[in-house]
Amino acid sequence: MSRHTPLALLCSAALFTTLSGCGQQKATTETATEVKTTTAESLALWPELKSPLANTDTEQKVQQLLSTLTIEQKVAQLIQPDIRWMTVEDMRQYGFGSYLNGGGAYPKDNKKSTAADWVALAQAYYDAGVDSSKDGSSIPPIWGTDAVHGHNNVFGATVFPHNIGLGAANNTELVEAIGKATAVEVAATGINWIFAPTVAVARDDRWGRSYESYSEDPTIVKELGAALVKGIQGNVGSDFMHSGRLIATAKHYLGDGGTENGKDQGDNLNTEADLVRLHAQGYISSLNAGVQTVMATFNSWHGEKIHGSHYLLTSVLKERMGFDGLVVGDWNGHGQIPGCTNNNCAAAVNAGVDILMAPEDWKLLYQNTLAQAKAGEISAARLDDAVSRILRVKIRAGLFERGNPAQSELAGKSELIGHADHQAIAAQAVRESLVLLKNNNQLLPLAPKQKVLVTGDGADNIGKQSGGWTLTWQGTGNTNADFPNGRSIYSGIQQQVEAAQGSVELSVDGSYQQKPDVAIVVIGENPYAEFDGDIRTLDYQAGKNTDLELLKKLKADGIPVVTVFLTGRPLWVNPELNQSDAFVAAWLPGTAGQAVADVLFKTQTGEVQYDFKGKLPFSWPKTAGQSPLNQGDSNYDPLFSFGYGLTYQDNTTIANDLSEQINSATGSSNESLSLFERRPASGYSLLLQDEQGLVTVTGNKAKSADQSLSLAAVNWQKQEDALLLDWAANSKAKLVLQAAVPLDASAYGQLVVDMKWSSSPTAAVTLAQSCGSGCGGTLDLAELINGKAAGQWHKVVIDLSCFAAKGAALNHLQQPFVLHSEAAYQLSISNIRLTPATATADLSCPAA
């Protein structure tokens, strides 16, 4: 088969030993040479596998069904829209093979939709899918959902610890039980396809998806990934796809955890041998466990997007490793292939992607793919292969025999959502995932009969302890009321202390009425998902460490401190460790936060309830710049090694003199400073301000207090990477970016923001910078907007001197971005940043 061979392949296969730079090659779409056949040496690096599900009867059914389909019906099987951008009538007209609900998508856009609401939508889509009156096809569709730590999109569902915590527990039986419980709750909503497990091996903790990885160790990922597949689908040869078992997905194939600098959707520069050794192990075990679907990854391998890699998707996965299920693309991942767009990409299908995830651009993609299939740009053989794989999965899942998933045995059983048995499994997972990093003077376990102060912004915050991919895509915008079956960490502490006649006081800021005997401080990362979580260094709360100040205050008061750290990755926390007598890595435990107290506290009679079992699945950094950091590195020097974790039998003292030296990056005239990129930068908040008050924007939708300005996250270059602002007539509401500490912008030259509008404004559209009462500068953008084309994105560059000329003190900006329209108007914005004065400005104000 003809293909281009990346330099990485040539290096790893040792075919061209005279090539310079093997192992050092940077990302590039160039190829070292062109070969006409895939080298046997490179394919030999991969295991030769056979599908454990191969069955002659199934193949006969596949071919029989395939023979009845028209080319239009076949192409429809390849298209996967999102429920937010398709209707039931769309399903009836086109007969899509599948559809999904992305993070933050619910029936009728209601976050609190019940099991009955989900089932009703599933039934409507199914009925339309098998209705042949318009499209002539009666092939049942499948509904996919990102149930990555429980049925996390559904109100009231059990939310288990994220994978990083399960890696710390490292209990295959427990993970299999979690998979089974998750499948049952998903089945109760009429959905039949789960986009899990993630079997990425995170090798750079700066990656924003590190918490979706079980470990830096591929062996742990290999074992736990297969366990979750078995839990979701059942075991091949016994209970495979029985009642309550659903379709699983191994993702994201391949190498997403090994990108350069931990950049999400970035470039993996591993040799092919290391790609197999480090990043393929979870797929090997998942294939052997019978996983039916594999999701392609956003990232590249030596400059080639995996969505367009025929070698990895077809030659390796489907041919060498015998995968006969379907490959589904990720969210518009096909559109990232050079030469492709979100609505036009034959290259992805030809490379081996069988289902194109096209959430909102599905109509044009369908039309273009159909035209390409008819013209032979996508061959008839490739189209039939893709559709055969889709049909094969549907047949194995029993879709044709079981009929409407909304009428299945479990569908609509609301009592299964957050079932007590599932919550018990979640509590066990929390207890086993906790890792004890420090326990000086054996402070833990605590006697419950004493005065306990519980503090920190994570103490009574179920959303924070659950992390991203929880009810909303980023896990933001949630309150405790959104988790009717959840328990906060504080609630468990309160229950145990009060039952023992102790006293407990909750105070987020560390203040107290009566001096406590001990303080439990629950702090950590705020929720994030995917590229939104990428960081440049491992420094926790870089530049604005309010949590450290809290710990110092308690320490100065002579109070013993137990820190419970909520995090999606190991972070540099030397200062926090120095101020803590005991320190527990709790990861992102999910809705069973009360189980933390089971481990921290003794019984009322002084016995240990549960000892610590968790061991570090990732190496813990000694410095903020120590990334990547993995066992086996030649310069391996962690603060806590992979596999570290104390128990109550250990009497280990860690000195409170860990180095706190760090070189913090500061803005300068030669650098850019991001103020907003999908969310406010650290130290900033986004507000909707009007005469009735302030509304803090925490999720992907918001309205001003007077309802005259609405905000919604929309897609531009990536998912939900822009904000759509909609002002009503005579609105007084403004969008405000607020700095917690006044910003000194005097070292920068320009304010840059990406903007889009659909029409010319009929009144002033103002952009202001405020430096306090009576201090600030306001500019009218209406003329600028009128001078640029509507309906497309523009990089708008404004000299900061323009604001200064209007009265803004650039060295003391409290609100560096304030946007308002004096008439009804819609405007989209993205990526607000300060830059050096290097670009030609749209609004220029030369010095007088």
XYZ file of N, CA and C in Angstrom, residues 276-432:
471
model
N 5.198 1.993 20.675
C 4.653 0.680 21.037
C 4.839 0.423 22.527
N 6.049 0.630 23.009
C 6.398 0.284 24.395
C 5.642 1.120 25.416
N 5.493 2.415 25.134
C 4.895 3.314 26.106
C 3.408 3.547 25.882
N 3.019 3.792 24.639
C 1.686 4.336 24.388
C 0.676 3.353 23.802
N 1.132 2.200 23.339
C 0.203 1.263 22.698
C -0.298 0.172 23.629
N 0.271 0.068 24.828
C -0.031 -1.088 25.675
C -1.504 -1.159 26.086
N -2.126 -0.024 26.355
C -3.540 -0.026 26.716
C -4.442 -0.447 25.576
N -4.009 -0.225 24.357
C -4.789 -0.655 23.191
C -4.625 -2.151 22.973
N -3.431 -2.640 23.169
C -3.192 -4.083 23.017
C -4.073 -4.864 23.974
N -4.099 -4.452 25.237
C -4.916 -5.173 26.224
C -6.400 -4.971 25.969
N -6.787 -3.767 25.522
C -8.200 -3.513 25.238
C -8.679 -4.330 24.047
N -7.836 -4.453 23.015
C -8.204 -5.282 21.862
C -8.366 -6.733 22.279
N -7.464 -7.204 23.110
C -7.576 -8.584 23.587
C -8.814 -8.787 24.455
N -9.283 -7.715 25.105
C -10.492 -7.795 25.923
C -11.759 -7.633 25.082
N -11.594 -7.391 23.782
C -12.740 -7.308 22.888
C -13.335 -5.931 22.726
N -12.573 -4.861 23.008
C -13.123 -3.528 22.837
C -13.628 -3.361 21.407
N -14.795 -2.766 21.263
C -15.437 -2.726 19.949
C -15.147 -1.461 19.156
N -14.749 -0.401 19.858
C -14.455 0.831 19.132
C -13.163 1.447 19.659
N -12.495 2.172 18.789
C -11.276 2.906 19.120
C -11.464 4.326 18.606
N -11.116 5.314 19.438
C -11.233 6.708 19.021
C -9.866 7.234 18.603
N -9.815 7.851 17.429
C -8.581 8.464 16.946
C -8.272 9.716 17.758
N -6.998 10.036 17.861
C -6.562 11.149 18.689
C -6.332 12.414 17.880
N -6.398 13.557 18.556
C -6.119 14.838 17.914
C -4.638 15.007 17.566
N -3.768 14.384 18.343
C -2.347 14.723 18.215
C -1.731 14.156 16.942
N -0.504 14.573 16.707
C 0.275 14.107 15.566
C 1.366 13.166 16.048
N 1.932 12.445 15.106
C 3.152 11.674 15.357
C 4.185 12.137 14.329
N 5.211 12.811 14.815
C 6.231 13.416 13.950
C 5.595 14.225 12.824
N 4.652 15.085 13.215
C 4.082 16.032 12.272
C 2.887 15.544 11.490
N 2.571 14.266 11.574
C 1.422 13.741 10.817
C 0.247 13.532 11.757
N -0.870 14.200 11.471
C -2.074 14.042 12.269
C -2.548 12.587 12.226
N -2.845 12.046 13.406
C -3.244 10.637 13.464
C -4.551 10.402 12.712
N -5.448 11.381 12.718
C -6.691 11.222 11.948
C -6.411 10.980 10.464
N -5.227 11.348 10.005
C -4.877 11.150 8.606
C -3.795 10.115 8.389
N -3.489 9.318 9.424
C -2.391 8.349 9.323
C -2.904 6.972 8.899
N -2.779 6.665 7.623
C -3.160 5.341 7.129
C -2.305 4.273 7.775
N -1.059 4.584 8.027
C -0.153 3.595 8.609
C -0.627 3.162 9.999
N -0.891 4.122 10.883
C -1.263 3.763 12.245
C -2.706 3.262 12.350
N -3.614 3.866 11.604
C -5.019 3.468 11.711
C -5.323 2.170 10.979
N -4.753 2.009 9.814
C -5.089 0.839 8.998
C -4.007 -0.231 9.049
N -2.784 0.122 8.663
C -1.716 -0.898 8.600
C -1.445 -1.510 9.970
N -1.374 -0.666 10.992
C -1.047 -1.166 12.331
C -2.286 -1.673 13.049
N -3.261 -0.787 13.284
C -4.397 -1.140 14.130
C -5.293 -2.200 13.499
N -5.700 -1.961 12.279
C -6.695 -2.843 11.680
C -6.085 -4.109 11.078
N -4.903 -3.986 10.495
C -4.320 -5.144 9.819
C -3.366 -5.912 10.730
N -2.346 -5.257 11.233
C -1.375 -5.966 12.071
C -1.991 -6.434 13.387
N -2.781 -5.558 14.032
C -3.340 -5.915 15.336
C -4.772 -6.437 15.248
N -5.242 -6.664 14.051
C -6.469 -7.423 13.854
C -7.744 -6.784 14.351
N -7.769 -5.465 14.515
C -8.967 -4.814 15.041
C -10.051 -4.784 13.973
N -11.184 -5.423 14.266
C -12.263 -5.471 13.276
C -13.478 -4.654 13.695
N -13.335 -3.868 14.776
C -14.384 -2.942 15.154
C -14.254 -1.643 14.382
N -14.844 -0.568 14.903
C -14.840 0.693 14.179
C -13.914 1.713 14.836
N -13.371 2.593 14.008
C -12.586 3.727 14.472
C -13.446 4.976 14.340
N -13.648 5.665 15.463
C -14.412 6.907 15.454
C -13.439 8.061 15.627
N -13.667 9.134 14.883
C -12.846 10.316 15.047
C -13.235 11.080 16.297
N -12.365 11.984 16.727
C -12.694 12.861 17.838
C -13.337 14.126 17.287
N -13.742 14.994 18.161
C -14.534 16.193 17.852
C -13.894 17.020 16.735
N -14.429 16.885 15.526
C -13.904 17.592 14.352
C -12.414 17.351 14.138
N -11.906 16.232 14.632
C -10.492 15.935 14.469
C -10.080 15.805 13.017
N -10.998 15.357 12.180
C -10.695 15.234 10.745
C -10.367 16.594 10.135
N -10.977 17.648 10.676
C -10.766 18.981 10.119
C -9.376 19.531 10.358
N -8.580 18.859 11.216
C -7.224 19.321 11.496
C -6.190 18.737 10.539
N -6.615 17.811 9.690
C -5.691 17.249 8.700
C -5.392 18.316 7.648
N -4.136 18.526 7.291
C -3.824 19.516 6.253
C -4.640 19.261 4.985
N -5.253 20.301 4.481
C -6.076 20.193 3.281
C -7.527 19.891 3.560
N -7.847 19.591 4.814
C -9.228 19.282 5.194
C -9.849 20.447 5.932
N -11.168 20.411 6.041
C -11.923 21.303 6.914
C -12.900 20.452 7.707
N -13.606 21.076 8.634
C -14.587 20.333 9.418
C -15.684 19.718 8.559
N -15.931 20.290 7.398
C -17.022 19.782 6.567
C -16.553 19.140 5.268
N -15.242 18.853 5.182
C -14.739 18.270 3.929
C -13.434 17.541 4.196
N -13.495 16.193 4.238
C -12.253 15.473 4.546
C -12.321 14.004 4.134
N -12.079 13.752 2.872
C -11.976 12.367 2.419
C -10.733 11.703 2.988
N -9.702 12.493 3.279
C -8.422 11.941 3.734
C -8.575 11.137 5.022
N -9.444 11.583 5.933
C -9.630 10.857 7.189
C -10.264 9.492 6.940
N -11.266 9.456 6.082
C -11.907 8.172 5.764
C -10.903 7.253 5.077
N -10.153 7.775 4.136
C -9.176 6.960 3.423
C -8.065 6.463 4.342
N -7.766 7.227 5.383
C -6.734 6.808 6.329
C -7.211 5.679 7.235
N -8.537 5.602 7.457
C -9.057 4.536 8.296
C -10.055 4.957 9.344
N -10.427 6.243 9.383
C -11.492 6.673 10.289
C -12.819 6.222 9.701
N -13.607 5.500 10.497
C -14.857 4.942 9.994
C -16.057 5.833 10.290
N -16.005 6.552 11.421
C -17.076 7.483 11.775
C -16.452 8.852 12.009
N -16.976 9.852 11.340
C -16.491 11.222 11.471
C -17.350 11.957 12.489
N -16.743 12.334 13.618
C -17.477 13.085 14.631
C -17.575 14.529 14.155
N -18.763 14.906 13.725
C -18.982 16.224 13.115
C -20.136 16.902 13.842
N -19.908 17.387 15.043
C -21.002 17.820 15.921
C -21.981 18.793 15.299
N -21.472 19.854 14.642
C -22.387 20.864 14.115
C -22.284 21.057 12.608
N -21.185 20.594 11.997
C -21.005 20.781 10.555
C -21.375 19.522 9.772
N -22.275 18.741 10.311
C -22.557 17.425 9.749
C -23.212 17.487 8.362
N -24.028 18.494 8.118
C -24.777 18.500 6.852
C -23.856 18.661 5.650
N -22.983 19.657 5.710
C -22.034 19.847 4.617
C -21.058 18.679 4.522
N -20.668 18.138 5.673
C -19.751 16.997 5.652
C -20.415 15.796 4.981
N -21.665 15.573 5.289
C -22.392 14.476 4.628
C -22.423 14.700 3.115
N -22.785 15.883 2.706
C -22.906 16.163 1.271
C -21.558 16.013 0.561
N -20.502 16.530 1.179
C -19.182 16.440 0.554
C -18.662 15.007 0.534
N -18.888 14.278 1.624
C -18.430 12.886 1.674
C -19.181 12.041 0.654
N -20.463 12.296 0.504
C -21.256 11.577 -0.495
C -20.717 11.861 -1.900
N -20.429 13.117 -2.186
C -19.896 13.465 -3.509
C -18.541 12.803 -3.730
N -17.713 12.737 -2.694
C -16.398 12.108 -2.815
C -16.519 10.602 -3.025
N -17.507 9.996 -2.379
C -17.720 8.561 -2.574
C -18.223 8.273 -3.984
N -19.093 9.105 -4.472
C -19.615 8.912 -5.821
C -18.541 9.147 -6.881
N -17.617 10.061 -6.590
C -16.558 10.365 -7.556
C -15.380 9.404 -7.459
N -15.393 8.537 -6.471
C -14.294 7.587 -6.305
C -13.132 8.122 -5.503
N -13.250 9.360 -5.012
C -12.188 9.898 -4.140
C -12.102 9.080 -2.863
N -13.258 8.596 -2.398
C -13.318 7.540 -1.381
C -13.773 6.294 -2.136
N -12.948 5.283 -2.154
C -13.266 4.112 -2.968
C -14.458 3.355 -2.409
N -15.108 2.597 -3.281
C -16.237 1.776 -2.856
C -15.795 0.755 -1.830
N -14.592 0.217 -1.986
C -14.079 -0.778 -1.039
C -13.875 -0.163 0.340
N -13.325 1.054 0.383
C -13.086 1.715 1.683
C -14.404 2.081 2.344
N -15.363 2.569 1.557
C -16.667 2.889 2.107
C -17.336 1.642 2.661
N -17.301 0.545 1.912
C -17.917 -0.700 2.382
C -17.222 -1.241 3.622
N -15.904 -1.072 3.677
C -15.178 -1.527 4.867
C -15.616 -0.741 6.093
N -15.728 0.586 5.960
C -16.141 1.421 7.091
C -17.544 1.049 7.553
N -18.470 0.911 6.608
C -19.851 0.593 6.968
C -19.932 -0.815 7.554
N -19.147 -1.744 7.025
C -19.136 -3.108 7.573
C -18.711 -3.106 9.032
N -17.739 -2.302 9.350
C -17.258 -2.228 10.732
C -18.333 -1.654 11.646
N -19.033 -0.651 11.165
C -20.115 -0.065 11.959
C -21.223 -1.085 12.177
N -21.618 -1.773 11.125
C -22.664 -2.792 11.241
C -22.224 -3.928 12.149
N -20.959 -4.313 12.054
C -20.429 -5.404 12.883
C -20.569 -5.074 14.364
N -20.227 -3.854 14.713
C -20.344 -3.432 16.114
C -21.805 -3.435 16.545
N -22.684 -2.963 15.691
C -24.105 -2.917 16.039
C -24.686 -4.312 16.209
N -24.267 -5.226 15.362
C -24.757 -6.604 15.473
C -24.257 -7.235 16.767
N -22.965 -7.074 17.044
C -22.415 -7.645 18.278
C -23.064 -7.046 19.523
N -23.445 -5.779 19.446
C -24.084 -5.127 20.588
C -25.545 -5.514 20.734
N -26.048 -6.291 19.794
C -27.425 -6.767 19.886
C -28.470 -5.736 19.534
N -28.077 -4.702 18.789
C -29.033 -3.636 18.500
C -30.221 -4.117 17.673
N -29.982 -5.064 16.789
C -31.077 -5.510 15.920
C -32.057 -6.410 16.667
N -31.536 -7.180 17.626
C -32.419 -8.069 18.393
C -33.117 -7.326 19.532
N -32.382 -6.440 20.183
C -32.939 -5.768 21.363
C -33.916 -4.660 21.000
N -33.764 -4.101 19.801
C -34.657 -3.023 19.407
C -34.312 -1.729 20.118
N -35.327 -0.943 20.373
C -35.150 0.391 20.928
C -34.473 0.336 22.293
N -33.295 0.969 22.450
C -32.626 0.963 23.751
C -33.459 1.632 24.841
N -34.371 2.508 24.430
C -35.244 3.165 25.395
C -36.277 2.204 25.974
N -36.403 1.031 25.366
C -37.335 0.025 25.876
C -36.602 -1.185 26.433
N -35.304 -1.023 26.691
C -34.524 -2.133 27.229
C -34.866 -2.368 28.695
N -34.299 -3.420 29.229
C -34.620 -3.842 30.598
C -34.318 -2.770 31.643
N -33.268 -1.987 31.416
C -32.837 -1.014 32.420
C -33.270 0.415 32.113
N -33.665 0.686 30.888
C -33.969 2.058 30.470
C -35.081 2.670 31.314
N -34.853 3.892 31.736
C -35.863 4.623 32.478
C -35.899 4.337 33.965
N -35.086 3.399 34.424
C -35.062 3.081 35.856
C -34.232 4.133 36.583
N -34.912 5.189 37.002
C -34.214 6.321 37.623
C -33.506 5.931 38.898
N -33.967 4.851 39.547
C -33.326 4.435 40.795
C -31.908 3.922 40.578
N -31.567 3.606 39.328
C -30.206 3.143 39.039
C -29.215 4.307 38.960
N -29.722 5.521 38.731
C -28.856 6.697 38.668
C -28.436 7.059 40.092
N -27.144 6.920 40.371
C -26.657 7.183 41.724
C -27.065 6.109 42.710
N -27.229 4.880 42.242
C -27.661 3.776 43.111
C -26.704 3.606 44.285
N -27.256 3.197 45.426
C -26.451 3.045 46.646
C -25.292 2.074 46.452
N -25.498 1.022 45.679
C -24.410 0.064 45.433
C -23.272 0.724 44.656
N -23.625 1.583 43.724
C -22.605 2.281 42.938
C -21.871 3.306 43.800
N -22.608 3.965 44.680
C -21.970 4.915 45.580
C -21.000 4.207 46.523
N -21.325 2.990 46.915
C -20.424 2.219 47.776
C -19.127 1.882 47.030
N -19.252 1.550 45.758
C -18.057 1.287 44.948
C -17.219 2.560 44.829
N -17.898 3.682 44.619
C -17.189 4.956 44.519
C -16.456 5.281 45.814
N -17.092 5.034 46.947
C -16.451 5.301 48.233
C -15.216 4.422 48.422
N -15.311 3.159 48.022
C -14.145 2.277 48.097
C -13.019 2.815 47.219
N -13.381 3.272 46.040
C -12.363 3.808 45.124
C -11.679 5.027 45.722
N -12.438 5.891 46.383
C -11.843 7.066 47.017
C -10.873 6.638 48.106
N -11.304 5.728 48.966
C -10.444 5.300 50.076
C -9.139 4.694 49.580
N -9.223 3.898 48.518
C -8.033 3.205 48.034
C -7.142 4.101 47.177
